[in-house]
Amino acid sequence: MSVQVTTFVNGRWRENCYLVANSNGDALILDPGDDAPGLAKLIDENGWQPCAILNTHGHFDHIGAVADLMDRYAVPFYLHRADEALLRRANLYRQVFEHPDPVRIPRITHDVSQLPNPFQVGPFNISWIPTPGHTEGSVCFMIEGMLFSGDTLMHRKVGRTDLPGGNRARLLVSVRELQGLAADTVVWGGHGATTTVGAEFSEGSRVRSLIA
């Protein structure tokens, strides 16, 4: 199946939301961030029909728009249950790091940790890779051979571990496991530019030096 990936950058932290759509207009929303109106405008202008919202982890800058989009498009929400505590405390962290305006906390309808691997959402076949470290419940999703890595692996960097749920030793183990993916695997990270597995683990790269 051929898919189109559209990046929607939003919020103070310039978080990457990804829309993965096929030629029939079926779409997945990955890590929507916090600009529900802007994202809905993009979806509606393209005539996409969302099937689900998938989150790589539960930090506040990735989940602010989830509840509104669930209501608007009547779609389920996929998140690893280990990040449920982070999800429930999203407004506390939002006040500390950003501003006091609260967001609606969504209900997890599908616990990623309980799903088969791969699993099916509408016409999409999705694999998931447990990658704890940035948060306890961080996962990466593989869709059509592409890696949606959240804040585990990004362009020239790995995720922070000084935030709630972070564990540097576990993160580096998770990143090492991603090194085994095909070099030409496209990596769509939670912040920053798109990259590839080969580029991030090449000789002399910053990521490779971190996990050495």
CSV table of C-alpha atoms in Angstrom, one decimal:
chain,number,residue,atom,x,y,z
A,1,MET,CA,0.0,0.0,0.0
A,2,SER,CA,1.3,3.4,-1.0
A,3,VAL,CA,1.0,6.1,1.7
A,4,GLN,CA,1.7,9.8,2.0
A,5,VAL,CA,3.2,11.3,5.1
A,6,THR,CA,2.5,14.9,6.0
A,7,THR,CA,4.2,16.7,8.9
A,8,PHE,CA,2.3,19.2,11.0
A,9,VAL,CA,4.7,21.1,13.3
A,10,ASN,CA,3.0,22.8,16.2
A,11,GLY,CA,3.3,24.1,19.8
A,12,ARG,CA,6.0,25.9,21.7
A,13,TRP,CA,8.3,22.8,21.5
A,14,ARG,CA,7.9,22.5,17.7
A,15,GLU,CA,6.5,18.9,18.0
A,16,ASN,CA,6.0,16.9,14.9
A,17,CYS,CA,2.6,15.4,14.3
A,18,TYR,CA,2.4,13.0,11.3
A,19,LEU,CA,-0.6,12.3,9.1
A,20,VAL,CA,-0.2,9.0,7.3
A,21,ALA,CA,-2.8,8.7,4.5
A,22,ASN,CA,-3.4,6.2,1.7
A,23,SER,CA,-4.8,6.9,-1.8
A,24,ASN,CA,-8.4,6.3,-0.5
A,25,GLY,CA,-8.1,9.1,2.1
A,26,ASP,CA,-7.8,6.8,5.1
A,27,ALA,CA,-5.4,8.3,7.6
A,28,LEU,CA,-3.6,7.8,10.9
A,29,ILE,CA,-2.8,10.7,13.3
A,30,LEU,CA,0.5,10.1,15.1
A,31,ASP,CA,1.5,12.3,18.1
A,32,PRO,CA,-0.9,15.1,17.4
A,33,GLY,CA,0.6,17.7,19.7
A,34,ASP,CA,-1.6,20.5,21.0
A,35,ASP,CA,-3.1,22.4,18.0
A,36,ALA,CA,-6.4,20.6,17.4
A,37,PRO,CA,-8.0,23.3,15.3
A,38,GLY,CA,-5.0,23.6,13.0
A,39,LEU,CA,-4.7,19.9,12.6
A,40,ALA,CA,-8.4,19.5,11.9
A,41,LYS,CA,-8.2,22.2,9.2
A,42,LEU,CA,-5.4,20.3,7.5
A,43,ILE,CA,-7.2,17.0,7.7
A,44,ASP,CA,-10.5,18.4,6.4
A,45,GLU,CA,-8.9,20.4,3.6
A,46,ASN,CA,-7.3,17.1,2.3
A,47,GLY,CA,-10.5,15.1,2.7
A,48,TRP,CA,-8.8,12.6,4.9
A,49,GLN,CA,-10.8,10.2,7.1
A,50,PRO,CA,-8.9,9.5,10.3
A,51,CYS,CA,-8.9,5.9,11.6
A,52,ALA,CA,-7.1,6.3,14.8
A,53,ILE,CA,-4.7,8.4,16.9
A,54,LEU,CA,-1.4,6.7,17.9
A,55,ASN,CA,1.0,8.2,20.4
A,56,THR,CA,4.6,7.1,20.8
A,57,HIS,CA,4.5,8.4,24.4
A,58,GLY,CA,2.5,10.4,26.9
A,59,HIS,CA,4.3,13.7,27.4
A,60,PHE,CA,2.1,16.8,27.4
A,61,ASP,CA,3.5,18.3,24.2
A,62,HIS,CA,2.4,15.3,22.3
A,63,ILE,CA,-1.1,14.7,23.7
A,64,GLY,CA,-2.9,18.1,24.0
A,65,ALA,CA,-5.0,17.8,20.9
A,66,VAL,CA,-6.0,14.1,21.4
A,67,ALA,CA,-9.3,14.5,23.2
A,68,ASP,CA,-10.6,17.1,20.8
A,69,LEU,CA,-9.7,15.0,17.8
A,70,MET,CA,-11.2,11.9,19.3
A,71,ASP,CA,-14.5,13.7,19.6
A,72,ARG,CA,-14.4,15.4,16.2
A,73,TYR,CA,-13.5,12.2,14.2
A,74,ALA,CA,-14.9,9.5,16.6
A,75,VAL,CA,-11.6,7.7,16.6
A,76,PRO,CA,-9.8,5.5,19.1
A,77,PHE,CA,-6.6,6.5,21.0
A,78,TYR,CA,-3.6,4.1,21.2
A,79,LEU,CA,-0.9,4.6,23.9
A,80,HIS,CA,1.2,2.2,26.0
A,81,ARG,CA,-0.4,1.8,29.4
A,82,ALA,CA,2.9,2.4,31.2
A,83,ASP,CA,2.6,6.1,30.2
A,84,GLU,CA,-0.9,6.5,31.7
A,85,ALA,CA,0.4,8.2,34.8
A,86,LEU,CA,2.3,10.8,32.6
A,87,LEU,CA,-0.9,11.3,30.6
A,88,ARG,CA,-3.0,12.0,33.7
A,89,ARG,CA,-0.4,14.5,35.0
A,90,ALA,CA,-0.1,16.3,31.7
A,91,ASN,CA,-1.6,19.5,33.0
A,92,LEU,CA,0.8,19.6,35.9
A,93,TYR,CA,3.8,19.3,33.6
A,94,ARG,CA,2.3,21.8,31.2
A,95,GLN,CA,2.1,24.4,34.0
A,96,VAL,CA,5.7,23.8,34.9
A,97,PHE,CA,7.2,23.8,31.4
A,98,GLU,CA,4.8,26.0,29.3
A,99,HIS,CA,1.7,27.8,30.5
A,100,PRO,CA,-1.3,27.2,32.8
A,101,ASP,CA,-4.0,26.7,30.2
A,102,PRO,CA,-5.3,23.1,30.8
A,103,VAL,CA,-5.9,20.5,28.2
A,104,ARG,CA,-8.5,17.7,28.3
A,105,ILE,CA,-7.0,14.4,29.3
A,106,PRO,CA,-8.0,11.7,26.8
A,107,ARG,CA,-9.0,8.1,27.7
A,108,ILE,CA,-6.7,5.4,26.4
A,109,THR,CA,-9.0,3.1,24.3
A,110,HIS,CA,-6.2,0.7,23.2
A,111,ASP,CA,-3.2,-0.2,25.3
A,112,VAL,CA,-0.4,-0.8,22.8
A,113,SER,CA,1.3,-3.2,25.2
A,114,GLN,CA,-1.6,-5.6,24.9
A,115,LEU,CA,-1.8,-5.5,21.1
A,116,PRO,CA,-0.5,-8.2,18.7
A,117,ASN,CA,2.6,-7.3,16.8
A,118,PRO,CA,1.8,-6.3,14.1
A,119,PHE,CA,-1.7,-5.1,14.6
A,120,GLN,CA,-4.3,-3.7,12.1
A,121,VAL,CA,-6.0,-0.3,12.1
A,122,GLY,CA,-8.4,0.0,9.2
A,123,PRO,CA,-6.3,-0.7,6.1
A,124,PHE,CA,-3.0,0.0,7.9
A,125,ASN,CA,-0.6,-2.8,9.1
A,126,ILE,CA,1.4,-1.4,12.1
A,127,SER,CA,4.3,-2.9,14.0
A,128,TRP,CA,5.4,-1.5,17.3
A,129,ILE,CA,8.8,-1.6,19.0
A,130,PRO,CA,9.0,-1.1,22.8
A,131,THR,CA,11.6,1.6,23.4
A,132,PRO,CA,11.5,2.7,27.0
A,133,GLY,CA,13.9,5.4,28.2
A,134,HIS,CA,12.5,8.7,27.2
A,135,THR,CA,9.4,7.6,29.1
A,136,GLU,CA,8.6,4.2,30.5
A,137,GLY,CA,6.0,3.5,27.9
A,138,SER,CA,7.7,4.9,24.8
A,139,VAL,CA,7.3,2.9,21.6
A,140,CYS,CA,8.2,3.3,18.0
A,141,PHE,CA,5.8,2.5,15.2
A,142,MET,CA,6.7,0.9,11.9
A,143,ILE,CA,4.3,1.7,9.0
A,144,GLU,CA,5.1,0.8,5.4
A,145,GLY,CA,8.7,0.3,6.3
A,146,MET,CA,9.0,3.7,7.9
A,147,LEU,CA,9.9,4.3,11.6
A,148,PHE,CA,7.9,6.8,13.6
A,149,SER,CA,10.2,7.1,16.6
A,150,GLY,CA,8.7,9.8,18.8
A,151,ASP,CA,11.3,11.2,21.1
A,152,THR,CA,13.5,8.1,21.2
A,153,LEU,CA,15.6,8.7,18.1
A,154,MET,CA,15.6,12.0,16.2
A,155,HIS,CA,17.9,13.8,13.7
A,156,ARG,CA,21.4,13.9,15.3
A,157,LYS,CA,20.1,13.3,18.8
A,158,VAL,CA,18.2,10.9,21.1
A,159,GLY,CA,15.5,11.8,23.6
A,160,ARG,CA,15.9,13.6,26.9
A,161,THR,CA,15.9,11.6,30.0
A,162,ASP,CA,15.7,14.5,32.6
A,163,LEU,CA,11.9,14.6,32.2
A,164,PRO,CA,9.4,12.6,34.1
A,165,GLY,CA,9.6,8.9,33.2
A,166,GLY,CA,13.1,9.2,31.8
A,167,ASN,CA,15.9,6.7,32.2
A,168,ARG,CA,19.1,7.2,30.3
A,169,ALA,CA,20.4,3.7,30.6
A,170,ARG,CA,17.2,2.2,29.2
A,171,LEU,CA,17.0,4.8,26.5
A,172,LEU,CA,20.5,3.9,25.2
A,173,VAL,CA,19.5,0.2,25.1
A,174,SER,CA,16.4,1.1,23.1
A,175,VAL,CA,18.4,3.2,20.7
A,176,ARG,CA,20.9,0.4,20.2
A,177,GLU,CA,18.1,-1.9,19.2
A,178,LEU,CA,17.0,0.5,16.5
A,179,GLN,CA,20.5,0.3,15.0
A,180,GLY,CA,19.6,-3.1,13.7
A,181,LEU,CA,16.9,-1.8,11.3
A,182,ALA,CA,17.7,-1.4,7.6
A,183,ALA,CA,20.0,1.5,6.9
A,184,ASP,CA,17.5,3.1,4.4
A,185,THR,CA,14.6,3.1,6.9
A,186,VAL,CA,13.2,6.6,7.0
A,187,VAL,CA,13.0,8.0,10.6
A,188,TRP,CA,10.2,10.4,11.4
A,189,GLY,CA,11.1,11.8,14.8
A,190,GLY,CA,9.1,13.7,17.4
A,191,HIS,CA,11.1,16.9,16.8
A,192,GLY,CA,13.4,18.2,14.1
A,193,ALA,CA,14.1,17.0,10.5
A,194,THR,CA,13.4,13.6,9.0
A,195,THR,CA,16.4,11.3,8.8
A,196,THR,CA,17.4,7.7,8.2
A,197,VAL,CA,18.7,4.8,10.3
A,198,GLY,CA,21.9,4.8,8.2
A,199,ALA,CA,22.6,8.5,8.7
A,200,GLU,CA,22.0,8.4,12.5
A,201,PHE,CA,24.2,5.3,13.1
A,202,SER,CA,26.9,6.1,10.6
A,203,GLU,CA,30.6,6.2,11.6
A,204,GLY,CA,31.3,9.3,13.5
A,205,SER,CA,27.7,10.3,14.0
A,206,ARG,CA,26.6,11.9,17.3
A,207,VAL,CA,24.0,9.2,18.0
A,208,ARG,CA,26.6,6.4,17.4
A,209,SER,CA,29.0,8.1,19.8
A,210,LEU,CA,26.3,8.2,22.4
A,211,ILE,CA,25.6,4.5,22.4
A,212,ALA,CA,29.2,3.4,21.9
